[in-house]
PDB file of C-alpha atoms in Angstrom:
ATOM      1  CA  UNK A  37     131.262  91.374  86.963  1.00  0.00           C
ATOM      2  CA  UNK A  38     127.582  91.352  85.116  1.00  0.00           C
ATOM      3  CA  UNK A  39     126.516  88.652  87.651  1.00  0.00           C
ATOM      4  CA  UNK A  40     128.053  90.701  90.712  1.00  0.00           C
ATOM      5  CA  UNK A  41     126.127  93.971  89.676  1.00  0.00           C
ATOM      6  CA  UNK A  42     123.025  91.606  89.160  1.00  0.00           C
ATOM      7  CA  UNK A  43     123.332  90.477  92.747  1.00  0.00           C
ATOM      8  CA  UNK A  44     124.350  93.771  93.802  1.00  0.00           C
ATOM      9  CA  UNK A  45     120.624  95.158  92.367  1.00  0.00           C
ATOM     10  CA  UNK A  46     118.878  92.696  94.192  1.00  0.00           C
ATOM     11  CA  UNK A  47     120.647  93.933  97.495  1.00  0.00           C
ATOM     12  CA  UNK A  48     119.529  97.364  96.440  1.00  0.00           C
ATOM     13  CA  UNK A  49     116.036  96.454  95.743  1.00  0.00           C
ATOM     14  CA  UNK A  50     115.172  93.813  98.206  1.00  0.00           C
ATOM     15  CA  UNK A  51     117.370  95.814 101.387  1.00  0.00           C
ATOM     16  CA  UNK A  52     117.888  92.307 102.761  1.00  0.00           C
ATOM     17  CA  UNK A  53     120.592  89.390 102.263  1.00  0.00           C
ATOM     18  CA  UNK A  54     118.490  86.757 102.647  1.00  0.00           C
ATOM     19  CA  UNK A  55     115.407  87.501 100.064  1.00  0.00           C
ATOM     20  CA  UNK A  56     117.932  89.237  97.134  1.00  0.00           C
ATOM     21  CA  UNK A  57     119.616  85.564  97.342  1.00  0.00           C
ATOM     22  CA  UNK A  58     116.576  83.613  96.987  1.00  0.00           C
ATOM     23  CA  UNK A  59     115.429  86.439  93.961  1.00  0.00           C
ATOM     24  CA  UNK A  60     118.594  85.212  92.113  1.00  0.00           C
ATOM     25  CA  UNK A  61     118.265  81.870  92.983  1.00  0.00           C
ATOM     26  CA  UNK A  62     121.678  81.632  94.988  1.00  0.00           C
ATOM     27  CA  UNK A  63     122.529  81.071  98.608  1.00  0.00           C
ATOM     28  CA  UNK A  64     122.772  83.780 101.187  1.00  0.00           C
ATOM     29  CA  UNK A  65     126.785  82.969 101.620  1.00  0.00           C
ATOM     30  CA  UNK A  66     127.244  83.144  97.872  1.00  0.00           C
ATOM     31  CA  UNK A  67     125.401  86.682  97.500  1.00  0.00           C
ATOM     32  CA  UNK A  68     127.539  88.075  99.919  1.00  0.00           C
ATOM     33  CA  UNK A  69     130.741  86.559  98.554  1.00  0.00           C
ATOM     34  CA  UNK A  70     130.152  88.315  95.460  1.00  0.00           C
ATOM     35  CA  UNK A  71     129.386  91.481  96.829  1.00  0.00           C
ATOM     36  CA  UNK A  72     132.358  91.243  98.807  1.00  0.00           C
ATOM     37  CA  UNK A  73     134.488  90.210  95.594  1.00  0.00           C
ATOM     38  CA  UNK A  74     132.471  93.562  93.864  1.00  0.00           C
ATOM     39  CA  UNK A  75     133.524  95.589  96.791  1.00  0.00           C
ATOM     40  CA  UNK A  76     137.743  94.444  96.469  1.00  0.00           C
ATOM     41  CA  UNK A  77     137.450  94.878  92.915  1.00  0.00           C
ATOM     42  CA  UNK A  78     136.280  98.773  92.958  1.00  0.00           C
ATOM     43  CA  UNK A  79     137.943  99.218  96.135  1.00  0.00           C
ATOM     44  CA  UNK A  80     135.004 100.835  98.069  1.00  0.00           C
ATOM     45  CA  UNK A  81     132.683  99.475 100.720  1.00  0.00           C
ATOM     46  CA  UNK A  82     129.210  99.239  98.895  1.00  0.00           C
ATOM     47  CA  UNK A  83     127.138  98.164 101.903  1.00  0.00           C
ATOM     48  CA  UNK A  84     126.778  99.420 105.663  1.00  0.00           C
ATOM     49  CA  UNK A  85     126.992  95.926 107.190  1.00  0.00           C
ATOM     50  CA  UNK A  86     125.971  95.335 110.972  1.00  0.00           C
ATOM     51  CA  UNK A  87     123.562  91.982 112.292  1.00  0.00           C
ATOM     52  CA  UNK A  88     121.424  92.995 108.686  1.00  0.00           C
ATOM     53  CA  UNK A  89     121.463  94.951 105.949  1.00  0.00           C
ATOM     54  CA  UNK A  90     121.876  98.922 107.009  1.00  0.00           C
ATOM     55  CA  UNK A  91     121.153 100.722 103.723  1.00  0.00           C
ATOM     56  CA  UNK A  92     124.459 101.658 100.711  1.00  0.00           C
ATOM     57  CA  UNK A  93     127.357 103.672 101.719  1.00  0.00           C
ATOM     58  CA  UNK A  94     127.311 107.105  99.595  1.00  0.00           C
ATOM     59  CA  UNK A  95     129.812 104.985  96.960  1.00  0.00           C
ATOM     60  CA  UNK A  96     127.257 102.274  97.026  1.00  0.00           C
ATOM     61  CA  UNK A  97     124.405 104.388  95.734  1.00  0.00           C
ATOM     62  CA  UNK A  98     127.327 105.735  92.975  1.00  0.00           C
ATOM     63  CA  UNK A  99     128.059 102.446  91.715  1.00  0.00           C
ATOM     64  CA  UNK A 100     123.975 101.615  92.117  1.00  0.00           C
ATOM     65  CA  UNK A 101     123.140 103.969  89.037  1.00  0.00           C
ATOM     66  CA  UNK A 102     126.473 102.410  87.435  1.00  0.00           C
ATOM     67  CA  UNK A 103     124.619  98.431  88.049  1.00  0.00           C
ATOM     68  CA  UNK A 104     121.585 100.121  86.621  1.00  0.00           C
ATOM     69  CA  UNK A 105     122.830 101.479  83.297  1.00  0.00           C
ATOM     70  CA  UNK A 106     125.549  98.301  82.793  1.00  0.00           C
ATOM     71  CA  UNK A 107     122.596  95.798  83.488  1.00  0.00           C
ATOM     72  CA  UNK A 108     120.406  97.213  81.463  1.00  0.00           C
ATOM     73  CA  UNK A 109     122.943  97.458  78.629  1.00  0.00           C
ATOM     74  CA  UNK A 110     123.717  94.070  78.770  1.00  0.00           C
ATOM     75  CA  UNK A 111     120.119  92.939  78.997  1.00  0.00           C
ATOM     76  CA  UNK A 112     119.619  94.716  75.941  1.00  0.00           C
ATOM     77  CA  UNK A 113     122.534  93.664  73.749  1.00  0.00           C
ATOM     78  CA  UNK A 114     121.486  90.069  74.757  1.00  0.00           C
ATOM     79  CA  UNK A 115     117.674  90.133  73.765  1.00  0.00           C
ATOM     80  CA  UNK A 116     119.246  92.167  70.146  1.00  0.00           C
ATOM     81  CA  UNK A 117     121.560  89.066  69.839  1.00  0.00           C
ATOM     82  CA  UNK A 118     118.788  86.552  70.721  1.00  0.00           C
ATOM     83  CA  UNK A 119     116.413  87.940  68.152  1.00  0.00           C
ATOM     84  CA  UNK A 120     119.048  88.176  65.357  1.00  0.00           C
ATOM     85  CA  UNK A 121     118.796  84.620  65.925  1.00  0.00           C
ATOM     86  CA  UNK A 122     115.746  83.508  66.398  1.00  0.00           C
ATOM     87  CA  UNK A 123     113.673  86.582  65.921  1.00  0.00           C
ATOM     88  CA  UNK A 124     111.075  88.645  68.549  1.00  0.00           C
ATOM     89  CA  UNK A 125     110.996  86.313  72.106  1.00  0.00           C
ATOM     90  CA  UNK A 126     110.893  86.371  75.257  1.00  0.00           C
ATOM     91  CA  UNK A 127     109.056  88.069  78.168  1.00  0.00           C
ATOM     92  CA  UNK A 128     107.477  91.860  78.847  1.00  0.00           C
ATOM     93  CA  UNK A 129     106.733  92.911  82.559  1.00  0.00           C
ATOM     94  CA  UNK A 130     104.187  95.638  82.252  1.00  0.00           C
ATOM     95  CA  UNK A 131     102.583  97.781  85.752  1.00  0.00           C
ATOM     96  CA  UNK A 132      99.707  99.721  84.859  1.00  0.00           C
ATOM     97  CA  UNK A 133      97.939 102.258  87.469  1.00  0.00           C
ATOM     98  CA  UNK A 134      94.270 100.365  88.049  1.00  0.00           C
ATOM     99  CA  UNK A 135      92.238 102.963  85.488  1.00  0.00           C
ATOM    100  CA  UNK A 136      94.377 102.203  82.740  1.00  0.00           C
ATOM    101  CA  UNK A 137      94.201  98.129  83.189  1.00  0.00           C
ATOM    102  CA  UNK A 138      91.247  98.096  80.236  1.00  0.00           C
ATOM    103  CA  UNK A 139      93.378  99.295  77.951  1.00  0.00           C
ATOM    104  CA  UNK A 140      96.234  96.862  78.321  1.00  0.00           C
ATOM    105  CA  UNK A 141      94.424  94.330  75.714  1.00  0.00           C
ATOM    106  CA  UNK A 142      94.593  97.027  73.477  1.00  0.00           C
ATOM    107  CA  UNK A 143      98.227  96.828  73.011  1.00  0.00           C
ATOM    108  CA  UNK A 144      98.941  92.724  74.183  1.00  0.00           C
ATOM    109  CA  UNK A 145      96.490  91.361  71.620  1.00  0.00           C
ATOM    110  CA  UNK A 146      97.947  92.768  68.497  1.00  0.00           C
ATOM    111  CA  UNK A 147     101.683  92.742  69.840  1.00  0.00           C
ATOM    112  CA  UNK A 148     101.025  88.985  70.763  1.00  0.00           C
ATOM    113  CA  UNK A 149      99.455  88.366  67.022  1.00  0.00           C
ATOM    114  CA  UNK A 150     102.079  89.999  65.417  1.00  0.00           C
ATOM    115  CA  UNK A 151     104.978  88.336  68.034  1.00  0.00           C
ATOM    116  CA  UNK A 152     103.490  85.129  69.277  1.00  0.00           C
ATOM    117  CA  UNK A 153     106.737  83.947  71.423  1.00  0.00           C
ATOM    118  CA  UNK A 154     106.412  86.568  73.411  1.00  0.00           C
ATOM    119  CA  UNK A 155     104.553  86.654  76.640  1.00  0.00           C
ATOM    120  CA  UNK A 156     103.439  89.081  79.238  1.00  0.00           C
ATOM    121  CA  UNK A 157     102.703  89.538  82.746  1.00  0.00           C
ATOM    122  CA  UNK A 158     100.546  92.500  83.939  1.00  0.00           C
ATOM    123  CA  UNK A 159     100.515  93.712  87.438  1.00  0.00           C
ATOM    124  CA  UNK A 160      98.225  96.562  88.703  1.00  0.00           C
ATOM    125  CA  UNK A 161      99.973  99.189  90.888  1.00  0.00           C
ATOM    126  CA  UNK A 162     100.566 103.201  91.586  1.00  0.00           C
ATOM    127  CA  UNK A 163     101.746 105.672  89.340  1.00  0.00           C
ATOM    128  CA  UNK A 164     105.244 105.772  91.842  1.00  0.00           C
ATOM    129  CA  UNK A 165     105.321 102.362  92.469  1.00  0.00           C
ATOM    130  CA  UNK A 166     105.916 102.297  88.431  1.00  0.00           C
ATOM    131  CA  UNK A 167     108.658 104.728  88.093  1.00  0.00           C
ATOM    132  CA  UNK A 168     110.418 102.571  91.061  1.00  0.00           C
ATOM    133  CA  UNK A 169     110.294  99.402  88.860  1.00  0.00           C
ATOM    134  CA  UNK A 170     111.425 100.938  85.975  1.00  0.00           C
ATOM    135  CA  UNK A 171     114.242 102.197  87.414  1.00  0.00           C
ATOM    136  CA  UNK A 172     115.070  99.074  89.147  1.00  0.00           C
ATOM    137  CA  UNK A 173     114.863  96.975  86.373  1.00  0.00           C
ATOM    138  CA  UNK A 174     111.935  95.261  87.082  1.00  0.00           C
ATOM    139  CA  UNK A 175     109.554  96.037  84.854  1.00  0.00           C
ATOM    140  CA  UNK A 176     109.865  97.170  81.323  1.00  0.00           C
ATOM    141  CA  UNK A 177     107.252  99.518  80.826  1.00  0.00           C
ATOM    142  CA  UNK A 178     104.158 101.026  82.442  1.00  0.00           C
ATOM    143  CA  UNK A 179     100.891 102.761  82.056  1.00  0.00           C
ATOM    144  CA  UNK A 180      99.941 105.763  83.712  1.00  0.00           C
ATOM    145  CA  UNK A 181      99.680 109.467  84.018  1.00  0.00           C
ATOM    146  CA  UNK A 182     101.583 111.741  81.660  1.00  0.00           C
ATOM    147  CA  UNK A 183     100.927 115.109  83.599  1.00  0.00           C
ATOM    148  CA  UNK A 184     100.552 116.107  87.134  1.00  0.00           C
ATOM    149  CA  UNK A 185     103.703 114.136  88.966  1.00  0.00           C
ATOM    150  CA  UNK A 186     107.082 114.258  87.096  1.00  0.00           C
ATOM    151  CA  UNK A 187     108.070 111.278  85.457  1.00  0.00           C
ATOM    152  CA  UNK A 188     111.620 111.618  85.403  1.00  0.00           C
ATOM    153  CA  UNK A 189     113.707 110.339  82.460  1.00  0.00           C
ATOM    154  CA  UNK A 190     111.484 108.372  80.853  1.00  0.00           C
ATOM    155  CA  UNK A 191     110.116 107.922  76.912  1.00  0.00           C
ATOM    156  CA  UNK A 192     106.587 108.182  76.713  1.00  0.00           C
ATOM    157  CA  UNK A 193     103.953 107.566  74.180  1.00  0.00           C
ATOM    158  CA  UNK A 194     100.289 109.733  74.878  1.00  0.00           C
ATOM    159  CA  UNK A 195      97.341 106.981  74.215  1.00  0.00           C
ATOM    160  CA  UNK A 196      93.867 108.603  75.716  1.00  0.00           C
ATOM    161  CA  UNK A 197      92.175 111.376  77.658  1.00  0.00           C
ATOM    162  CA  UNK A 198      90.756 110.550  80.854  1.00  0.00           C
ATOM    163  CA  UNK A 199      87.377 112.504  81.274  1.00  0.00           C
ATOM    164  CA  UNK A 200      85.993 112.152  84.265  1.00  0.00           C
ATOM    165  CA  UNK A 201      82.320 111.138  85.076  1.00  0.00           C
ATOM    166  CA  UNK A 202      79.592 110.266  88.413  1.00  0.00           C
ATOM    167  CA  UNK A 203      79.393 106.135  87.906  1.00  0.00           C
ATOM    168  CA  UNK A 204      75.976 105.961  89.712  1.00  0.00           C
ATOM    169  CA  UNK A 205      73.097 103.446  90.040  1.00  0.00           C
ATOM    170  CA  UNK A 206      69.626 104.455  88.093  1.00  0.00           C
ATOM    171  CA  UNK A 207      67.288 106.054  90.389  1.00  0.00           C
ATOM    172  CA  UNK A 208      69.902 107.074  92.526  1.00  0.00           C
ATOM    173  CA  UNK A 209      70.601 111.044  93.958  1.00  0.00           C
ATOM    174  CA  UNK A 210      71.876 112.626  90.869  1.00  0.00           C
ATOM    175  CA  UNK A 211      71.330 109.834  88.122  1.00  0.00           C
ATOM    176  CA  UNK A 212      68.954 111.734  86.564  1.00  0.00           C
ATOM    177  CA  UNK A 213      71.099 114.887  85.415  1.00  0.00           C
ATOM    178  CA  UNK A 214      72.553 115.850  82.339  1.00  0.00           C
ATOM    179  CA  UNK A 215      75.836 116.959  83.985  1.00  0.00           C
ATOM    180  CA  UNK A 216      76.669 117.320  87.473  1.00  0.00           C
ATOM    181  CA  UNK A 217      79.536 119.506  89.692  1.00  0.00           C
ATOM    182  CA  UNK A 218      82.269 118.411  91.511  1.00  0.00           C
ATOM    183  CA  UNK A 219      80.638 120.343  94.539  1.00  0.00           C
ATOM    184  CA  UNK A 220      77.309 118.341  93.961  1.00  0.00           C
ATOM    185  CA  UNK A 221      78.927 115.044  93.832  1.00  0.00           C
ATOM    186  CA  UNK A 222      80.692 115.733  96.494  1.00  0.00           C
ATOM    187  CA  UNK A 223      77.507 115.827  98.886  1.00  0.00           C
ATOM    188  CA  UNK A 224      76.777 112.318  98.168  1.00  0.00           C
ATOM    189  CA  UNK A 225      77.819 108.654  99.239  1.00  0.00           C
ATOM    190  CA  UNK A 226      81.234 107.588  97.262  1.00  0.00           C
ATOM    191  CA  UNK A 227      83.477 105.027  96.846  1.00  0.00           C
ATOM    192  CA  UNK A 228      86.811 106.182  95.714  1.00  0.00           C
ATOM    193  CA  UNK A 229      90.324 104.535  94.839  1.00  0.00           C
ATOM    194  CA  UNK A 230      92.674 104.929  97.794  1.00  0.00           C
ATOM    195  CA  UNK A 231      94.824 107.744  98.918  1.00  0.00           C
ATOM    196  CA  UNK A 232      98.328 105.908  97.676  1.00  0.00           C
ATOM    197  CA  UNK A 233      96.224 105.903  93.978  1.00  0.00           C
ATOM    198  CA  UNK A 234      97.434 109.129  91.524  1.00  0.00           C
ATOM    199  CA  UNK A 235      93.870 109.122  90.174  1.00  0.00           C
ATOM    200  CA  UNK A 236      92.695 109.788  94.122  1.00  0.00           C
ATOM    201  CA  UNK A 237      94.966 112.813  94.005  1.00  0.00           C
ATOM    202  CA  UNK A 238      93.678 114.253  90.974  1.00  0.00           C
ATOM    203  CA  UNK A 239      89.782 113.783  91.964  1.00  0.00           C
ATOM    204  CA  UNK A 240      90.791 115.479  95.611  1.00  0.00           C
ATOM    205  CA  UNK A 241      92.269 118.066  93.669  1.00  0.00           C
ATOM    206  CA  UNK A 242      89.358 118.770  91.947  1.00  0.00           C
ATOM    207  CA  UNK A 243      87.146 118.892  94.479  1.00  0.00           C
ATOM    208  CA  UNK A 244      89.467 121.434  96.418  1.00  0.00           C
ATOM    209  CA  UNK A 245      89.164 123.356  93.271  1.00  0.00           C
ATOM    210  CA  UNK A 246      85.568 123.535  93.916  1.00  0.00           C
ATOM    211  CA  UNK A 247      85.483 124.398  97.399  1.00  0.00           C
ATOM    212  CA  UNK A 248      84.545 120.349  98.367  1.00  0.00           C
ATOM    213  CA  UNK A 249      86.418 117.504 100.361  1.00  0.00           C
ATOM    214  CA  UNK A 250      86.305 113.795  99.059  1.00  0.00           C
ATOM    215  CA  UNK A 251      84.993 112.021 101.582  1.00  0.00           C
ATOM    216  CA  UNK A 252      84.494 108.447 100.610  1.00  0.00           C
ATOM    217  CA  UNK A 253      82.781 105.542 102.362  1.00  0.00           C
ATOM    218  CA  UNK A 254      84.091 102.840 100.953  1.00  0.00           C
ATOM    219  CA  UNK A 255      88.257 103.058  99.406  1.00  0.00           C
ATOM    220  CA  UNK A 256      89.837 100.270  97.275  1.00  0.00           C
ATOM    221  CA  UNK A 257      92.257  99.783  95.256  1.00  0.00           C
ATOM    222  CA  UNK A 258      90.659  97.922  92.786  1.00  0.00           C
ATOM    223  CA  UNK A 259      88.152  99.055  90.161  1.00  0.00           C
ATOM    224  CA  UNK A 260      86.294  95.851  89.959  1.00  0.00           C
ATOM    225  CA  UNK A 261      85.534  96.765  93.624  1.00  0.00           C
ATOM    226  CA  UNK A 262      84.593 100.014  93.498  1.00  0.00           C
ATOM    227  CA  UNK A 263      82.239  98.860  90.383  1.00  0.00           C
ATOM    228  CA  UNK A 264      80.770  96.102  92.087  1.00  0.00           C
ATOM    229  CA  UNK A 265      79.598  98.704  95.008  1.00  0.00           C
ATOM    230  CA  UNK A 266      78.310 101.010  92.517  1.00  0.00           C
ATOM    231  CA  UNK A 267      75.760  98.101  91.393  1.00  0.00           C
ATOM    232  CA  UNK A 268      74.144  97.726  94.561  1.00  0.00           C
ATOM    233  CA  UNK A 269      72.558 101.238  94.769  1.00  0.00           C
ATOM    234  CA  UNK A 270      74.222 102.065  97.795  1.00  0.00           C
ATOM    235  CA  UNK A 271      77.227 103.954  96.325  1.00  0.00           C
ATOM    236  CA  UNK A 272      78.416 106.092  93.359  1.00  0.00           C
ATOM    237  CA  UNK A 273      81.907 105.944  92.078  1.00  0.00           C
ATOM    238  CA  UNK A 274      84.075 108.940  89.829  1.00  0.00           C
ATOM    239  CA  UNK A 275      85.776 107.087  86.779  1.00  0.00           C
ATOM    240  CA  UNK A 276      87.239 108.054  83.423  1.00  0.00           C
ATOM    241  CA  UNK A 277      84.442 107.412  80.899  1.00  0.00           C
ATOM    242  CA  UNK A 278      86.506 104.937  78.849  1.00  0.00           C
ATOM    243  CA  UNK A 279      86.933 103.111  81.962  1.00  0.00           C
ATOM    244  CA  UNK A 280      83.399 103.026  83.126  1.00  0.00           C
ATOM    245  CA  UNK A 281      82.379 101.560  79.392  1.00  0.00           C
ATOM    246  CA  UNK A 282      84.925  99.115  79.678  1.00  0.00           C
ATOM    247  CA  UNK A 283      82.506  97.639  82.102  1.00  0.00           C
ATOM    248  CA  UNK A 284      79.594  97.115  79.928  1.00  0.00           C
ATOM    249  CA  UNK A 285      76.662  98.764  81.970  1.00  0.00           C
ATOM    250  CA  UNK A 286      73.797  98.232  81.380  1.00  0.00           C
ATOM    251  CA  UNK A 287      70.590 100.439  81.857  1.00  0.00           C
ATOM    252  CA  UNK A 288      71.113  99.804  85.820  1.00  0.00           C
ATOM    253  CA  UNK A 289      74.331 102.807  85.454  1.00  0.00           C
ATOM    254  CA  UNK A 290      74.364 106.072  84.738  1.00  0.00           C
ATOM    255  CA  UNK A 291      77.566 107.557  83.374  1.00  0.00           C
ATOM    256  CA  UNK A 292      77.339 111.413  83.922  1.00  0.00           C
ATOM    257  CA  UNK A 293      79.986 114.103  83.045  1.00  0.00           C
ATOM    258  CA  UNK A 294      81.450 116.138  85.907  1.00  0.00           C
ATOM    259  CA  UNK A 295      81.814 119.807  85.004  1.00  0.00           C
ATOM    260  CA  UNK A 296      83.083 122.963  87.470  1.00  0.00           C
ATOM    261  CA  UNK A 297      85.859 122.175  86.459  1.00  0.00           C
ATOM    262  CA  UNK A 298      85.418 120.041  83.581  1.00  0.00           C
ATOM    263  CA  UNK A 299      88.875 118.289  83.197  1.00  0.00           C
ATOM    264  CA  UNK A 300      90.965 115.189  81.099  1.00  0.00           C
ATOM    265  CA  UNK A 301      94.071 114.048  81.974  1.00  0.00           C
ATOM    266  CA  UNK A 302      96.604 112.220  79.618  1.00  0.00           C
ATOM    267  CA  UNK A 303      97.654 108.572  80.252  1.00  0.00           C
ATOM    268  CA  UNK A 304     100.158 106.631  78.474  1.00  0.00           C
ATOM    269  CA  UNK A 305     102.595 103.975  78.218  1.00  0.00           C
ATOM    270  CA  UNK A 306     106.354 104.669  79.915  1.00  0.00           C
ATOM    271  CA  UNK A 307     109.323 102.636  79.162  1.00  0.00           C
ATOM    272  CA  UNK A 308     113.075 103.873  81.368  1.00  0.00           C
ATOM    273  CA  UNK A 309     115.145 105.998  78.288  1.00  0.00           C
ATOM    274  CA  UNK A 310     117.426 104.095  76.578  1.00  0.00           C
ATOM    275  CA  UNK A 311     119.182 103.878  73.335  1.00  0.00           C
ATOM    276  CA  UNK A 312     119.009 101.511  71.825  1.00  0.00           C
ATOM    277  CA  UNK A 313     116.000 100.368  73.583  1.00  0.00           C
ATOM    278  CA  UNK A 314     115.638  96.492  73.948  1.00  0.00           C
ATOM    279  CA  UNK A 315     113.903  95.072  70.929  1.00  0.00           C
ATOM    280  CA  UNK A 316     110.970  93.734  72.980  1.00  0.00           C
ATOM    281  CA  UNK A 317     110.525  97.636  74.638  1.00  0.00           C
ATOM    282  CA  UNK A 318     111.016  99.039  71.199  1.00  0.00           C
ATOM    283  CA  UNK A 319     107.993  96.854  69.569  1.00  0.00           C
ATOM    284  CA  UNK A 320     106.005  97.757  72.435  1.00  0.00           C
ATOM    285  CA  UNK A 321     106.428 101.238  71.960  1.00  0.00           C
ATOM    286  CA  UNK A 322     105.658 100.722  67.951  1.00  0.00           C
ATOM    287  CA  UNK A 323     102.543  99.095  69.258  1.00  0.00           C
ATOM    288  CA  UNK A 324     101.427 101.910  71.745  1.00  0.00           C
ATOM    289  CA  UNK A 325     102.508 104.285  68.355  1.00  0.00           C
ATOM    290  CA  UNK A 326      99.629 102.450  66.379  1.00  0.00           C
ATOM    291  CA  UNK A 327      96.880 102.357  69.312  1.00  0.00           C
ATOM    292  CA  UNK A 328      97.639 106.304  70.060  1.00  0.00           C
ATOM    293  CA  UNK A 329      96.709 106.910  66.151  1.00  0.00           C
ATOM    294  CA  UNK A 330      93.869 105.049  66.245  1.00  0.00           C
ATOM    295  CA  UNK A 331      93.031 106.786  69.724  1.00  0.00           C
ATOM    296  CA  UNK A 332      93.151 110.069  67.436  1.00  0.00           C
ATOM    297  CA  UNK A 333      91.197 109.006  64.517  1.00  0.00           C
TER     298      UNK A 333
END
């Protein structure tokens, strides 16, 4: 039955035969035997069928949140059972919106000293493009906003304050002030994450506060980009502080606060509710415990 509901998942996430088999490493004619068998045992058609995949039946998207929960159950009682034996292994998927991706060392480095069989893989994505893996399964936890969008039903753990700030080239309109408005910087050349990006939405919404449109030149979804655009004079950037100093500029960049409204928004790691958590998701949130004290000191 686990292995069914595993393959049923798949279906759900992938919305095709073909790739869910190759995801769990099985043949197209043995994923749909065992979604057939799944279907006979609960006695309800799970899938629309026709030449492809045509979405779940209403009872499908019932027994979905079912696969979900069981899944994730027995994922958990297996990694508890796995480091009774051989203590903390094993593998954390982390998504992180693209302004929070400096801060992910911040909790790998000491996790990995203090758990060194465990690895990681990072992968840089939207705020709602995280709460969509989490519920799916596919990661384990995420960093990103705490405010603005709900998060649904999620356990969160507050790390840092963005405060936003003009990322601008020395010598370049505005580099030389103190402070600067939204309504000023938005009268000059930009480069700005894209539209899709939660911290996009935020910085339009400040501008609209102002009276001002974003109207960017250059969009990416990629900070490194944006950055790299900002050193050649041309273009000026808005980025949390912490995020701009990640960088290491030197005397080339000016960092300068943005005030009318002057505003910080709270970003944090974001693991699916669960108890008991999995040990792995519960030492990462111990981890992102210690970082947000030290954030506070």
């Amino acid at each position: 039955m686990i292995d069914k509901l595993e393959f049923f998942l798949a279906l759900a996430r992938e919305r095709h035969f073909g790739r869910a088999a190759e995801e769990c490493g099985v043949t197209q004619p043995t994923l749909s035997a065992a979604i057939r068998q799944l279907e006979d045992q609960l006695g309800v058609m799970l899938v629309n069928r026709g030449s492809r995949f045509q979405g779940l039946t209403p009872e499908g998207q019932r027994v979905l949140e079912w696969a979900r929960r069981i899944v994730g159950d027995t994922r958990t009682m297996r990694e508890e059972m796995r480091a009774a034996r051989k203590g903390l292994s094993g593998h954390i998927r982390l998504a992180a919106i693209p302004t929070t991706l400096a801060m992910v060392p911040m909790i790998t480095a000491p996790f990995q000293e203090k758990h060194p069989d465990v690895t990681f893989s990072v992968l840089s994505t939207t705020s709602l493009q995280i709460l969509a893996l989490l519920e799916n399964l596919e990661i384990d936890a995420g960093l990103t906003y705490l405010e603005n969008e709900p998060l649904g039903r999620v356990t969160s753990v507050p790390l840092q304050m963005e405060q936003y700030h003009l990322v601008t080239a020395a010598g370049a309109p505005l580099a030389d002030r103190e402070s600067v408005t939204w309504k000023e910087v938005s009268n000059i050349r930009l480069c700005l994450l894209t539209a899709d990006m939660q911290n996009r939405r935020i910085i339009n919404q400040h501008f609209a506060e102002a009276g001002a449109v974003a109207s960017p030149t250059l969009e990416s979804n990629s900070m490194i980009v944006l950055f790299s655009h900002v050193r050649t004079g041309r273009w000026a950037s808005i980025m949390p502080y912490n995020v701009a100093k990640s960088f290491g500029f030197h005397e080339d960049i000016r960092m300068i606060p943005i005030v009318e409204p002057d505003v910080r928004h709270t970003v944090g790691l974001v693991a699916t509710y669960r108890e008991p958590f999995t040990p792995l998701v519960s030492a990462l949130l111990h981890e992102a415990r210690i970082l947000a004290e030290r954030n506070a000191a």
